[in-house]
Structures are given as C-alpha cells and as structure tokens.
PDB file of C-alpha atoms and ligand atoms in Angstrom:
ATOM      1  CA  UNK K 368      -9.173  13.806   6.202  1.00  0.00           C
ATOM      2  CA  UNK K 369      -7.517  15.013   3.022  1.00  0.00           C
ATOM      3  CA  UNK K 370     -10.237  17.865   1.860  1.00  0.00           C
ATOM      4  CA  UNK K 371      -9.429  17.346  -2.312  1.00  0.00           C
ATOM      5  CA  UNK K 372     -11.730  14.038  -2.899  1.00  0.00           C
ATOM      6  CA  UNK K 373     -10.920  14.608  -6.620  1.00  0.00           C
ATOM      7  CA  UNK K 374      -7.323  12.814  -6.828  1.00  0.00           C
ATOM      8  CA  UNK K 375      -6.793   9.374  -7.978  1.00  0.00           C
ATOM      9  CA  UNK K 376      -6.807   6.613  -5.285  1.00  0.00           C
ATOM     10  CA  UNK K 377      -3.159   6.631  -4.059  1.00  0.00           C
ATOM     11  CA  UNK K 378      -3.136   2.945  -4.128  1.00  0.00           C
ATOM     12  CA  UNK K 379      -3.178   2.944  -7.927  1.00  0.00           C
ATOM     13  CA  UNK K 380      -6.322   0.455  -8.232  1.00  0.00           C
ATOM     14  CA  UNK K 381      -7.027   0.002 -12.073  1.00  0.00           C
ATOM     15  CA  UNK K 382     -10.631  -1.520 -12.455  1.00  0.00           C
ATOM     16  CA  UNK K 383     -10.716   0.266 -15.980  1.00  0.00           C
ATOM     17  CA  UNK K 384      -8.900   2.473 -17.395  1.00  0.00           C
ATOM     18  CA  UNK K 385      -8.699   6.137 -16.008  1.00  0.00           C
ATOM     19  CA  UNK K 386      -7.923   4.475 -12.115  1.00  0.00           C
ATOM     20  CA  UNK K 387     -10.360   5.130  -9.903  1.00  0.00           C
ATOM     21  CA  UNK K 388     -10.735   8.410  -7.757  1.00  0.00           C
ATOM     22  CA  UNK K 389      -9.683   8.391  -3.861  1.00  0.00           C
ATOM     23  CA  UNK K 390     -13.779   8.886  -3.365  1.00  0.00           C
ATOM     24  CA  UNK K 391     -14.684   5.797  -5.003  1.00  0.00           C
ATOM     25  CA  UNK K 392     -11.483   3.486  -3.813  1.00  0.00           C
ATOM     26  CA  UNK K 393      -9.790   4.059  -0.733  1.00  0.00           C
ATOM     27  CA  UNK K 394     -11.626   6.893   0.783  1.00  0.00           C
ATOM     28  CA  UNK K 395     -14.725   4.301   1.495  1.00  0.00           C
ATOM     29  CA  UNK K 396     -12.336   2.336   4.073  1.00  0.00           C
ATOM     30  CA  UNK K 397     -10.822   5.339   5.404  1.00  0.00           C
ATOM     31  CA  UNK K 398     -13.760   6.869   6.369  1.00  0.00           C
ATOM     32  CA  UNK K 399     -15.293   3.627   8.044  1.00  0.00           C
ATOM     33  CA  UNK K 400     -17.917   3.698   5.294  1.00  0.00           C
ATOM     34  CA  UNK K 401     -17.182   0.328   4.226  1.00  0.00           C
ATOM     35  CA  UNK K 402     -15.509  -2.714   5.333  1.00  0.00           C
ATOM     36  CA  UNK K 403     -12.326  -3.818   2.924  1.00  0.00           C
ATOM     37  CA  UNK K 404     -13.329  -7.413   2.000  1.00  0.00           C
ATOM     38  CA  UNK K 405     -10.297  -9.029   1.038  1.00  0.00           C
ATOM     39  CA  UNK K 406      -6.645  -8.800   2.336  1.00  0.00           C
ATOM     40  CA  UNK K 407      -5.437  -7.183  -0.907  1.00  0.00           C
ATOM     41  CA  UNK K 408      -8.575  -4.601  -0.232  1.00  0.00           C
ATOM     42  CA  UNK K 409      -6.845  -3.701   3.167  1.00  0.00           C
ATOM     43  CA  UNK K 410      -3.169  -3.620   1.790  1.00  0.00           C
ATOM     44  CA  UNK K 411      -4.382  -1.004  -1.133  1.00  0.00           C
ATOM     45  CA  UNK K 412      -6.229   0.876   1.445  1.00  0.00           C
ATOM     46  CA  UNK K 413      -2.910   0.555   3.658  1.00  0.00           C
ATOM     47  CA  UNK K 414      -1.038   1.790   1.882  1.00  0.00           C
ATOM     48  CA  UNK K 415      -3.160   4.739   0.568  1.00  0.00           C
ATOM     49  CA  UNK K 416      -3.199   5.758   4.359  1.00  0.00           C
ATOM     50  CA  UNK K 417       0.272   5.726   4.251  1.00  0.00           C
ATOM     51  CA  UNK K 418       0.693   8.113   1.077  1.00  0.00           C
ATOM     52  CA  UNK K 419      -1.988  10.172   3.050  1.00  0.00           C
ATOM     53  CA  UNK K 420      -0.429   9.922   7.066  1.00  0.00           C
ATOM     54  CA  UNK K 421      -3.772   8.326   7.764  1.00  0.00           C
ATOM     55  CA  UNK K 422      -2.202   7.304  10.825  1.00  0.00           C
ATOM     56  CA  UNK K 423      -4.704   6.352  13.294  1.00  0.00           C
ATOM     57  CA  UNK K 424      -5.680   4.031  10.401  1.00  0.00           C
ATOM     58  CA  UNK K 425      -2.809   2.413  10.083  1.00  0.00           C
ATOM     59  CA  UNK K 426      -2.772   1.176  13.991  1.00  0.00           C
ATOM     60  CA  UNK K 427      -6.975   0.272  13.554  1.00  0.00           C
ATOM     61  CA  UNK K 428      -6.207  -2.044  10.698  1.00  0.00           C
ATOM     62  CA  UNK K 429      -3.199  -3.464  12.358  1.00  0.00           C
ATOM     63  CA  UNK K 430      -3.664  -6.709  14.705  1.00  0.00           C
ATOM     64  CA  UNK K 431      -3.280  -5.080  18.092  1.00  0.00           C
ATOM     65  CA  UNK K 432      -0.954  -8.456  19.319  1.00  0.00           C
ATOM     66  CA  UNK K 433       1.253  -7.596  16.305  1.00  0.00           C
ATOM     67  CA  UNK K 434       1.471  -3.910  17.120  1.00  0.00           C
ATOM     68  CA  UNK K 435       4.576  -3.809  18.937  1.00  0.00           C
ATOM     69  CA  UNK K 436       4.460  -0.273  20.810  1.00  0.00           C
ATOM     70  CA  UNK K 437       3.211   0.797  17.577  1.00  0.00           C
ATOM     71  CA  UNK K 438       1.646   4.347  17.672  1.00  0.00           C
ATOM     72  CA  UNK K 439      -0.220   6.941  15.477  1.00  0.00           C
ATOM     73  CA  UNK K 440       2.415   8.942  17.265  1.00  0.00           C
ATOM     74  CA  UNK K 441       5.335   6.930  16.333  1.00  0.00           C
ATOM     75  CA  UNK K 442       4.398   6.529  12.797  1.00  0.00           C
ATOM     76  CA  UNK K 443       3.768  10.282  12.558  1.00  0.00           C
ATOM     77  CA  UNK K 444       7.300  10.510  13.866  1.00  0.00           C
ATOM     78  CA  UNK K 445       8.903   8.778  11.306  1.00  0.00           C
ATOM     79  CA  UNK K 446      10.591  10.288   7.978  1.00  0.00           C
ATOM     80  CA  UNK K 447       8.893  11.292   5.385  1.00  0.00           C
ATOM     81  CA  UNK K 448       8.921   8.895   2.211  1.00  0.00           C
ATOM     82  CA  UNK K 449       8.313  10.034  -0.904  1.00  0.00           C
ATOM     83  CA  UNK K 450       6.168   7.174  -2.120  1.00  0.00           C
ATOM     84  CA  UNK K 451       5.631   6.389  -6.246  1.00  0.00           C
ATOM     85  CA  UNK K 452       3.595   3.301  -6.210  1.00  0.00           C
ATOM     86  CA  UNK K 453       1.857   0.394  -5.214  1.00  0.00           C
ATOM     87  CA  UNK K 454       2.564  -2.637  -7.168  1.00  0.00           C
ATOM     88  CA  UNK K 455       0.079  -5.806  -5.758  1.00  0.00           C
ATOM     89  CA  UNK K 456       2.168  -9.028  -7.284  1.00  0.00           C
ATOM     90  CA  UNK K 457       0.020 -11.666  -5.837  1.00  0.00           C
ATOM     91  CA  UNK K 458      -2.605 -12.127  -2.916  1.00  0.00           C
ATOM     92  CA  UNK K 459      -4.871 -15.266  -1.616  1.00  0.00           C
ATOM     93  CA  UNK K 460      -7.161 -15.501   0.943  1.00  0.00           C
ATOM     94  CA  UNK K 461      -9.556 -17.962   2.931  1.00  0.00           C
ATOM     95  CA  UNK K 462     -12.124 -16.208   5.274  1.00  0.00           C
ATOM     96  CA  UNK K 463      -9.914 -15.997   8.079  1.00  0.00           C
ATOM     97  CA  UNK K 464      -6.620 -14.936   6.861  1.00  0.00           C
ATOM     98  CA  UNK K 465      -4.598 -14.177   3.613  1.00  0.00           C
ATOM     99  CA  UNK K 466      -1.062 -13.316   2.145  1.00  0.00           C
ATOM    100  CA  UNK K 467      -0.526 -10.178   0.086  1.00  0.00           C
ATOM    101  CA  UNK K 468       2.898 -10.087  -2.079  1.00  0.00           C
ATOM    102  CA  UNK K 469       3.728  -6.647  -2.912  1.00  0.00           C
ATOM    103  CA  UNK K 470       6.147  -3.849  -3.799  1.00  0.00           C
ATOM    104  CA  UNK K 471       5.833  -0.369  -2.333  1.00  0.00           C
ATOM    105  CA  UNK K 472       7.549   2.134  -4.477  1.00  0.00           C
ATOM    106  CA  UNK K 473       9.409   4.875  -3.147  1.00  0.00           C
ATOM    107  CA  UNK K 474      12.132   7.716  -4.309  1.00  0.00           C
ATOM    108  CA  UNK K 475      15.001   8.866  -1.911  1.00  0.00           C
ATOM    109  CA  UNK K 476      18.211  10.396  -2.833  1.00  0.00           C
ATOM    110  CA  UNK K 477      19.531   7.691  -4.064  1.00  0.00           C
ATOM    111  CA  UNK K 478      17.039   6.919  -6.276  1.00  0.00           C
ATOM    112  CA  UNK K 479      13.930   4.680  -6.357  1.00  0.00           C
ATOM    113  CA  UNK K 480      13.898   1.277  -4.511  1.00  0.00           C
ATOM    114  CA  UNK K 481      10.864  -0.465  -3.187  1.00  0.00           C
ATOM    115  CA  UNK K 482       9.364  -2.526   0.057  1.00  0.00           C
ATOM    116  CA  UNK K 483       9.039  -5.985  -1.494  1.00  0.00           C
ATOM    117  CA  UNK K 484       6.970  -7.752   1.233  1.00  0.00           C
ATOM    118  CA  UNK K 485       4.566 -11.047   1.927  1.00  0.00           C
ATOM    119  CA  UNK K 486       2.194  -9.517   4.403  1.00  0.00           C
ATOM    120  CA  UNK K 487      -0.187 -11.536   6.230  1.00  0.00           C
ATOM    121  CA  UNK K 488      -3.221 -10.695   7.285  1.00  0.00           C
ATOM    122  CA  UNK K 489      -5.914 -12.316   9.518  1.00  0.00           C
ATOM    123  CA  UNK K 490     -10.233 -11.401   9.274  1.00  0.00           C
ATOM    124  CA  UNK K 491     -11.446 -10.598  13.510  1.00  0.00           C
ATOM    125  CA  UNK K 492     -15.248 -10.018  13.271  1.00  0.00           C
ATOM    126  CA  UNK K 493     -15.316  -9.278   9.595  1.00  0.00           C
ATOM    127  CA  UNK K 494     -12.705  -6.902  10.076  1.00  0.00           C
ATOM    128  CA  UNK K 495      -9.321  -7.569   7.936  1.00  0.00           C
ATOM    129  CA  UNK K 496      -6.305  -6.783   9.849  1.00  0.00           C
ATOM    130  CA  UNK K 497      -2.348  -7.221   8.752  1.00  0.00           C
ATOM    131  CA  UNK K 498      -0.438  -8.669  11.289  1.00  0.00           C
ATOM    132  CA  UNK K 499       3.505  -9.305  10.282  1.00  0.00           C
ATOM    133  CA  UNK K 500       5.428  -9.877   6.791  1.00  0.00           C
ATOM    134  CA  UNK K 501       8.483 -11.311   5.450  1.00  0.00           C
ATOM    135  CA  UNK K 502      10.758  -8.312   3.423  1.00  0.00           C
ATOM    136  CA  UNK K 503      12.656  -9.384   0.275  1.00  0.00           C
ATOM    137  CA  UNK K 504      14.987  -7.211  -1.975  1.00  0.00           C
ATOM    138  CA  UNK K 505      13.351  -5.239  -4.219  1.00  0.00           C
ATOM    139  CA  UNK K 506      12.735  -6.699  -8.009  1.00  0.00           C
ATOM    140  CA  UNK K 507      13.360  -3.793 -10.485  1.00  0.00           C
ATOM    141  CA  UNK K 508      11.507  -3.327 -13.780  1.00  0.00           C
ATOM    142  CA  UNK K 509      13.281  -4.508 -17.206  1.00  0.00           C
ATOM    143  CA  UNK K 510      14.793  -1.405 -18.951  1.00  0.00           C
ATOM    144  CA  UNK K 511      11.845  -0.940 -21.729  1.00  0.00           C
ATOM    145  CA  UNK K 512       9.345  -1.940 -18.972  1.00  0.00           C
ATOM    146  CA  UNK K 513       7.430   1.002 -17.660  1.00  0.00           C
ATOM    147  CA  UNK K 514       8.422   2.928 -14.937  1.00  0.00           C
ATOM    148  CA  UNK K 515       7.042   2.608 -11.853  1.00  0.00           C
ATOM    149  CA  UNK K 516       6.967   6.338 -10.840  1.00  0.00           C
ATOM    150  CA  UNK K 517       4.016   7.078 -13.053  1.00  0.00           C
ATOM    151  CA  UNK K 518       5.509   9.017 -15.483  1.00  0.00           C
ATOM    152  CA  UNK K 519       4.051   6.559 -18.081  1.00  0.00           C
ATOM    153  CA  UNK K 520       8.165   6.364 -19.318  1.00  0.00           C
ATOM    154  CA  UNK K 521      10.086   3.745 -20.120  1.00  0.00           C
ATOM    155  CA  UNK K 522      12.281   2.777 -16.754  1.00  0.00           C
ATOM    156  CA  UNK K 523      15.319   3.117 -18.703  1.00  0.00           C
ATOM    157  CA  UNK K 524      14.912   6.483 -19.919  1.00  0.00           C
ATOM    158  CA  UNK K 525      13.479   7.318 -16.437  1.00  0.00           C
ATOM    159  CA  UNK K 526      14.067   6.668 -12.862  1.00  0.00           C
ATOM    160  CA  UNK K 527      16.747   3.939 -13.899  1.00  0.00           C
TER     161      UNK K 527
HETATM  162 ZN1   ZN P 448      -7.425   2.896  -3.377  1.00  0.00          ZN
HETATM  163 ZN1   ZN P 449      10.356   7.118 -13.309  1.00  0.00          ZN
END
C-alpha cells in the first residue's frame, strides 16, 4: 500500500471543493474496507489503482470470465503511463450492472491524449466488477477550457 495517506484521491473525486484525500476516497476500496456501491464508485477506484500499480486490485475487481489471461503480473509488466486525470462523462446503473463513459488522461511524448471508453460493469454478490468496454477517440478540451493535466491552466496555453 502506498505509505503517504495524505495525497489527494488519484481519481480526482470533487464532492466539495478541496477533492477529497486518498484516505477518505479511494483508499476505503483498496483496502477492502468498504464495498464501492455504484459502477462509477469502482471505475474511480479503478483507476486510482491504476495511478497507484494496485495491481492485484485491478484483477479482484475485474469479472474473472472477462479476464482474458489477465495477470497482476502482466499488468505490472506493462509500460509505465504517466497518467493526468480521470474525467467521469456519464454513468447509469440498475442493481446488477451499469455503463461508465469516461476519459483517462495521460501524457506521453507526444503529448497528452486520453482512453475514451464505455465500460461495463456487472454487481456478483454485492461486489461491482468491470467486465469489457467499447474505446472511442479521445474528445479534447476547447482551447480556453481548462486543462486536463491539473495545472488549473487554460488548455491552450498548456498541454495543447
Ligand atoms: Zn478516489
Ligand atoms: Zn496541461
């Protein structure tokens, strides 16, 4: 487990405003502490691990039919991203499943670009769990929007 508590939640969850601390967002999921209760709960927490390389995490939240050969290992193995942000667009849910529609921010060298995915998701014994999405192209802030790397910036006179 990361040992600094003290850092915002990765996963960029705004109830008010400062965002709320890892300890009091994603933390509680990571830890098994609490259940997430909603498919956009899980996708924040998700992707937190994923900031974090909370690995084995990442395979307990994840369908086991949907896995694929999917590993801690494997995921471990892949290269590093230098994620920016999480950016929740829409999400629904009955009890037993749900749709997420997000955009996972991330910088490489040439330049930001984002994961722009419907995931689904699917509740086993209270538990959420994502099991496959649909990837779209990425849709890029406006030029006076702010930019999604957290600078508080406009995008144009940032990452753009
Ligand atoms: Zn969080
Ligand atoms: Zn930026």
């Amino acid at each position: 487990m990361p040992n600094n508590l003290k850092i915002v939640c990765p996963c960029g969850h705004k109830v008010q405003d400062p965002p709320l601390l890892y300890q009091a967002c994603c933390e509680r999921f990571h830890s098994n502490a609490l259940k997430a209760n909603s498919p956009e709960q899980l996708m924040r927490s998700r992707y937190a691990a994923f900031v974090l390389h909370l690995y084995d995490y990442l395979i307990a939240t994840h369908h086991p039919e949907f896995l694929q050969g999917l590993t801690a290992n494997t995921l471990a193995q892949s290269p590093e991203t230098h994620w920016l942000s999480l950016e929740v667009m829409s999400s629904s849910s009955t009890d037993l499943d749900g749709k997420v529609e997000f955009q996972a921010w991330y910088k490489d060298d040439s330049g930001i670009n984002a994961i722009h995915e419907i995931s689904d998701f699917q509740c086993i014994g209270g538990q959420w769990l994502y099991t496959q999405g649909e990837q779209f192209d990425a849709i890029f802030p406006k030029r006076n929007q702010t930019c999604l790397c957290g600078s508080g910036k406009k995008f144009k006179q940032c990452c753009l």
